[in-house]
Amino acid sequence: MDVLCSRFIEVEHPDEVSELVTEGVFQSPFFILGGGSNILFTKDFAGVVVHPAFKGIEILEESQNETVIKVAAGEEWETLQQYCLERQLYGLENLIGIPGNVGSAPVQNIGAYGTEVKDCIETVEGWRLDTNAPFRFPNAECRFGYRDSVFKNELKNKCLITHVTFRLSKIERYNLKYKALADELQNRQWSPSLKNVTDCILHVRNSKLPDITRIGCAGSFFKNPLIPQQQYEQLKQEFPDLVSYPAPDGMVKLAAGQLIEKAGWKGRRLGDAGVYDKQALVIVNYGGATPEEILSVCDAVIRDVEAMFHVHIAPEVNIL
Ligand SMILES: Cc1cc2nc3c(=O)[nH]c(=O)nc-3n(C[C@H](O)[C@H](O)[C@H](O)COP(=O)(O)OP(=O)(O)OC[C@H]3O[C@@H](n4cnc5c(N)ncnc54)[C@H](O)[C@@H]3O)c2cc1C
């Protein structure tokens, strides 16, 4: 479904953000749009959509072991991945294939295959929309968590990220802890190299996620839930095959996809919307799904998971 906004502003240079603040653009409803891959617009947006479009990758520091690069918000994540591949820079390779722009990556601390973007972020810079002043947060001040950061919480709608600085390794090293990735390398009898690891990740991703040029989706629709250890122990007695990962602060992370599958939703459809048959975390639009149909699937999945496990799963996607 096509949706409209009252005004669309493409920001061509970071300096323009301050002018927009002075103009009062951010005093009425607004939304900062990157590549739009993590957003579900359910209706017309009665406000201004601001799209950072400026690009550029600058080397700030280079040593024998590391390269520090500052990347503009409007660069596509894919462009940064290609940059790293061409220069043999290590750290972000497990995040290959994630759609979107660089400026959005810190917002939900994008992650995949055992790596999160926070692992390589040095600083996040941009413009405060409330005080009309620049900000520059070192990694610790971004309060990164699982699919989370300060930009989704205290500073939501208060910051426009203009640049992200990454510290990348020149020393060959891989994170192969994720089983599906390690298995894929082993099945191919490939030794790890940047090219081999990224090829395997793209293969695993493509086998589980729909081709977004054919089937609409926003990636994982739900976040994996975090539950207290005690609740996990109880659930494990009832569901011995429950997949879990250790999480900070005595919490346990469950695999939302498994919960959704056990609740009977994998491959199930309501009209033109449904849960993808190869990956239960993904809600897909098979063609003409209305926002109501997508939201009905979302609500029904949340309700059924809650009824079966007493666990609440929350959408990862921004619903507007
Ligand atoms: C097929 C598919 C697979 C995916 N796989 C993964 C995955 O493996 N792991 C993962 O973590 N995510 C995944 N995603 C989700 C998505 O790709 C990421 O969230 C990505 O970072 C979104 O980038 P975007 O530019 O499209 O952001 P948008 O969807 O445009 O925006 C996302 C959020 O960031 C905010 N934002 C954007 N730019 C800025 C800025 N410059 N300053 C301040 N706020 C800003 C927006 O307001 C919004 O709240 C997937 C999505 C799809 C469709």
XYZ file of C-alpha atoms and ligand atoms in Angstrom:
373
model
C 0.000 0.000 0.000
C 1.341 3.448 -0.914
C 1.335 6.033 1.859
C 1.881 9.775 1.711
C 3.512 12.272 4.041
C 2.832 16.010 4.320
C 6.389 16.940 3.341
C 9.531 15.014 2.387
C 12.948 16.558 2.970
C 16.070 14.978 1.570
C 19.052 16.244 3.538
C 22.020 16.564 1.167
C 24.577 17.860 3.677
C 24.874 17.426 7.466
C 25.014 21.230 7.952
C 21.441 21.484 6.666
C 20.121 19.755 9.810
C 20.789 22.824 11.956
C 18.937 24.991 9.420
C 15.955 22.630 9.586
C 15.939 22.866 13.395
C 15.984 26.681 13.180
C 13.173 26.522 10.623
C 11.106 24.610 13.219
C 10.765 21.453 11.135
C 11.191 19.235 14.191
C 8.590 21.042 16.282
C 5.698 19.322 14.505
C 5.361 15.577 13.831
C 8.377 14.247 11.942
C 10.054 10.983 11.143
C 13.675 10.299 10.198
C 13.739 7.791 7.374
C 16.816 5.813 6.387
C 16.281 3.061 3.831
C 12.839 2.269 5.282
C 13.568 -1.439 5.684
C 12.528 -1.620 9.336
C 9.323 0.379 9.121
C 5.692 -0.501 8.598
C 3.685 2.539 7.562
C 0.071 1.644 8.304
C -1.407 4.921 7.085
C -0.489 8.290 5.602
C 1.971 10.146 7.807
C 0.656 13.593 8.735
C 4.088 15.099 9.240
C 7.507 15.688 7.746
C 9.698 12.798 6.693
C 13.390 13.730 6.844
C 15.758 11.546 4.881
C 19.534 11.903 5.430
C 21.015 11.319 1.973
C 24.597 12.554 2.376
C 27.346 10.057 1.681
C 31.041 9.552 2.237
C 33.561 7.254 3.869
C 36.625 8.900 5.379
C 39.670 7.210 6.928
C 40.394 8.865 10.279
C 43.217 6.673 11.520
C 45.265 3.874 10.145
C 47.745 1.663 11.962
C 49.324 -1.663 11.197
C 46.453 -3.477 12.900
C 43.423 -1.230 12.581
C 41.610 1.271 10.402
C 39.157 3.794 11.813
C 36.597 5.062 9.315
C 33.894 7.694 9.601
C 30.861 6.902 7.480
C 28.042 9.270 6.558
C 24.482 8.313 7.536
C 23.211 8.146 3.958
C 25.659 5.473 2.813
C 23.989 2.133 2.204
C 25.065 -0.592 4.601
C 25.856 -2.698 1.550
C 28.340 -0.045 0.284
C 30.171 -0.167 3.605
C 30.284 -3.961 3.412
C 31.817 -3.793 -0.074
C 34.334 -1.201 1.183
C 35.418 -3.578 3.967
C 35.603 -6.552 1.624
C 37.758 -4.697 -0.904
C 40.181 -3.498 1.780
C 40.159 -6.693 3.872
C 38.820 -4.970 6.986
C 37.428 -7.306 9.613
C 34.621 -6.933 12.125
C 31.413 -6.230 10.237
C 31.397 -9.271 7.935
C 28.685 -11.195 9.837
C 26.341 -8.260 9.197
C 26.509 -8.566 5.425
C 23.157 -8.673 3.664
C 21.301 -6.501 6.172
C 19.380 -3.861 4.227
C 19.361 -0.204 5.194
C 21.630 2.771 5.656
C 24.604 3.331 7.926
C 22.845 6.043 9.975
C 20.175 3.567 11.068
C 22.553 0.788 12.103
C 23.268 2.105 15.636
C 19.601 2.880 16.302
C 18.648 -0.735 16.838
C 22.239 -1.995 17.134
C 21.811 -4.254 14.119
C 22.959 -7.784 14.681
C 23.259 -11.118 12.957
C 25.163 -14.381 13.282
C 26.595 -13.603 16.711
C 27.834 -10.081 15.870
C 26.314 -6.727 16.735
C 27.310 -3.455 15.112
C 28.209 -2.065 18.557
C 31.216 -4.403 18.532
C 32.874 -2.133 15.929
C 31.357 1.275 16.674
C 33.732 3.861 18.083
C 31.456 6.914 18.089
C 28.067 8.057 16.828
C 27.805 11.702 15.793
C 24.981 13.917 14.754
C 22.756 16.812 15.589
C 20.502 17.309 18.620
C 17.071 18.287 17.358
C 15.942 19.564 20.771
C 18.935 21.815 21.540
C 20.207 22.516 17.998
C 23.738 21.445 18.933
C 26.092 18.742 17.705
C 26.572 15.531 19.686
C 29.343 12.957 19.629
C 28.755 9.875 21.738
C 31.476 7.322 22.387
C 30.286 3.722 22.228
C 29.511 3.474 25.978
C 27.180 6.483 25.871
C 25.097 4.897 23.120
C 23.902 2.321 25.709
C 23.747 -0.440 23.174
C 21.734 -3.515 24.062
C 20.041 -6.283 22.144
C 18.362 -4.460 19.206
C 18.460 -1.399 21.385
C 20.287 1.860 22.017
C 19.815 5.256 23.603
C 18.475 6.448 20.224
C 15.407 4.208 20.650
C 14.831 5.292 24.229
C 15.803 8.515 26.047
C 16.950 10.198 22.833
C 14.172 8.960 20.559
C 13.234 11.808 18.190
C 15.905 14.033 19.745
C 18.874 13.111 17.557
C 19.629 12.883 13.888
C 22.662 10.695 13.368
C 24.957 12.147 10.697
C 28.025 9.893 10.983
C 29.098 6.609 12.511
C 32.769 5.882 13.192
C 33.904 2.259 13.067
C 37.151 0.739 14.357
C 37.922 -2.208 12.106
C 40.659 -4.795 12.313
C 43.273 -5.439 9.644
C 44.146 -8.675 11.398
C 42.263 -11.633 10.010
C 39.736 -12.849 12.602
C 36.255 -14.288 12.379
C 33.294 -14.853 14.621
C 32.140 -18.346 13.679
C 30.268 -19.093 16.907
C 26.919 -19.149 15.161
C 26.186 -22.796 14.385
C 24.499 -22.364 10.998
C 27.488 -20.365 9.755
C 30.092 -22.819 11.055
C 28.077 -25.723 9.567
C 27.846 -24.021 6.168
C 31.617 -23.485 6.013
C 32.204 -27.072 7.053
C 29.716 -28.490 4.523
C 31.529 -26.625 1.758
C 34.888 -27.650 3.217
C 35.932 -24.026 3.005
C 38.538 -22.468 5.251
C 37.525 -19.103 6.700
C 38.394 -16.055 4.598
C 36.488 -12.801 4.290
C 35.052 -13.896 0.941
C 34.161 -17.408 2.138
C 32.551 -16.236 5.371
C 30.458 -13.549 3.656
C 29.430 -15.956 0.874
C 28.252 -18.471 3.488
C 26.353 -15.819 5.441
C 24.596 -14.599 2.312
C 23.704 -18.187 1.445
C 22.297 -18.895 4.925
C 20.410 -15.570 4.930
C 18.933 -16.159 1.476
C 17.798 -19.647 2.441
C 15.818 -18.258 5.396
C 14.691 -14.805 4.346
C 12.428 -13.897 1.443
C 13.795 -12.052 -1.574
C 12.477 -8.571 -0.739
C 12.317 -7.636 -4.405
C 9.526 -10.248 -4.729
C 7.978 -10.683 -1.287
C 7.611 -7.676 1.016
C 8.893 -7.974 4.553
C 10.793 -5.962 7.150
C 13.169 -8.731 8.234
C 12.575 -10.134 11.699
C 9.227 -8.733 12.764
C 9.754 -9.664 16.420
C 12.617 -9.319 18.878
C 13.819 -12.366 20.770
C 12.348 -12.055 24.273
C 14.467 -11.823 27.408
C 13.097 -13.634 30.455
C 14.368 -14.173 34.025
C 16.410 -17.339 34.631
C 13.754 -18.716 37.011
C 10.982 -18.420 34.416
C 13.281 -20.074 31.895
C 13.913 -23.051 34.234
C 10.150 -23.568 34.601
C 9.519 -23.334 30.868
C 12.372 -25.712 30.118
C 10.620 -28.403 32.161
C 7.547 -28.117 29.997
C 9.439 -27.569 26.709
C 12.801 -29.390 27.014
C 13.929 -28.421 23.490
C 13.591 -24.693 24.166
C 16.399 -22.794 22.429
C 18.068 -20.221 24.693
C 21.055 -17.910 24.822
C 22.639 -16.354 27.913
C 21.886 -12.643 28.253
C 23.222 -9.945 30.588
C 21.811 -9.289 34.091
C 20.762 -12.877 34.795
C 18.301 -12.934 31.930
C 17.869 -15.626 29.270
C 17.146 -14.866 25.622
C 14.658 -17.164 23.904
C 14.339 -17.654 20.156
C 11.093 -15.894 19.218
C 11.040 -17.866 15.944
C 10.844 -21.154 17.860
C 8.047 -19.855 20.102
C 6.084 -18.664 17.056
C 6.622 -21.983 15.302
C 5.498 -23.957 18.358
C 2.429 -21.717 18.581
C 1.533 -22.995 15.112
C 2.184 -19.845 13.097
C 5.055 -20.847 10.804
C 3.732 -20.707 7.235
C 0.239 -19.632 8.352
C -1.581 -16.872 6.461
C -4.402 -14.443 7.120
C -5.367 -13.140 3.702
C -2.302 -11.822 1.927
C -0.253 -11.505 5.133
C 1.407 -14.386 6.891
C 4.319 -15.820 8.785
C 7.071 -16.864 6.378
C 7.275 -20.630 5.944
C 11.084 -20.751 6.140
C 11.563 -18.359 9.081
C 8.847 -17.832 11.662
C 10.288 -14.486 12.817
C 9.337 -12.882 9.530
C 5.898 -11.562 8.621
C 5.485 -11.298 4.859
C 3.186 -9.499 2.473
C 2.339 -11.947 -0.296
C 1.128 -9.154 -2.549
C -1.809 -7.048 -1.580
C -1.823 -7.322 2.215
C -3.401 -4.318 3.911
C -1.778 -2.821 7.027
C -4.730 -4.236 9.002
C -3.935 -7.751 7.762
C -0.263 -7.408 8.741
C -1.229 -6.065 12.166
C -3.805 -8.850 12.624
C -1.099 -11.451 12.038
C 1.242 -9.573 14.405
C -1.399 -9.365 17.165
C -2.484 -12.995 16.752
C 1.116 -14.232 16.922
C 1.800 -12.190 20.087
C -1.450 -13.438 21.667
C -0.849 -17.124 20.873
C 2.786 -17.070 22.025
C 1.719 -15.397 25.254
C -1.041 -17.962 25.815
C 1.307 -20.911 25.268
C 4.484 -19.718 27.021
C 3.430 -16.730 29.187
C 6.152 -14.830 27.342
C 5.547 -11.503 25.612
C 7.215 -10.999 22.252
C 7.484 -7.410 21.033
C 7.744 -6.169 17.450
C 11.223 -5.160 16.293
C 9.712 -3.280 13.358
C 8.778 0.405 13.772
C 5.016 0.563 13.261
C 3.696 3.990 12.256
C 15.026 -8.714 4.606
C 15.466 -7.986 5.828
C 16.454 -8.541 6.633
C 16.870 -7.898 7.793
N 17.830 -8.496 8.559
C 18.237 -7.898 9.705
C 19.228 -8.519 10.526
O 19.746 -9.590 10.218
N 19.586 -7.883 11.662
C 19.071 -6.674 12.030
O 19.454 -6.154 13.085
N 18.124 -6.065 11.264
C 17.707 -6.638 10.119
N 16.746 -6.049 9.348
C 16.170 -4.771 9.781
C 16.793 -3.530 9.098
O 17.527 -3.879 7.975
C 17.711 -2.763 10.054
O 16.978 -2.333 11.163
C 18.343 -1.549 9.379
O 19.303 -0.950 10.213
C 17.303 -0.514 8.987
O 17.942 0.436 8.176
P 17.100 1.491 7.355
O 18.081 2.510 6.842
O 16.238 0.829 6.389
O 16.315 2.162 8.563
P 14.798 2.662 8.613
O 13.910 1.464 8.541
O 14.584 3.746 7.633
O 14.777 3.293 10.094
C 14.958 2.468 11.228
C 14.943 3.368 12.484
O 16.097 4.188 12.516
C 15.756 5.569 12.589
N 16.764 6.301 11.804
C 17.116 6.045 10.522
N 18.111 6.863 10.143
C 18.382 7.651 11.215
C 19.317 8.722 11.456
N 20.182 9.124 10.524
N 19.306 9.324 12.662
C 18.443 8.924 13.636
N 17.544 7.932 13.479
C 17.518 7.310 12.274
C 14.355 5.649 11.995
O 13.683 6.809 12.451
C 13.760 4.347 12.511
O 13.365 4.511 13.866
C 16.306 -6.661 8.156
C 15.327 -6.078 7.340
C 14.911 -6.738 6.185
C 13.872 -6.107 5.314
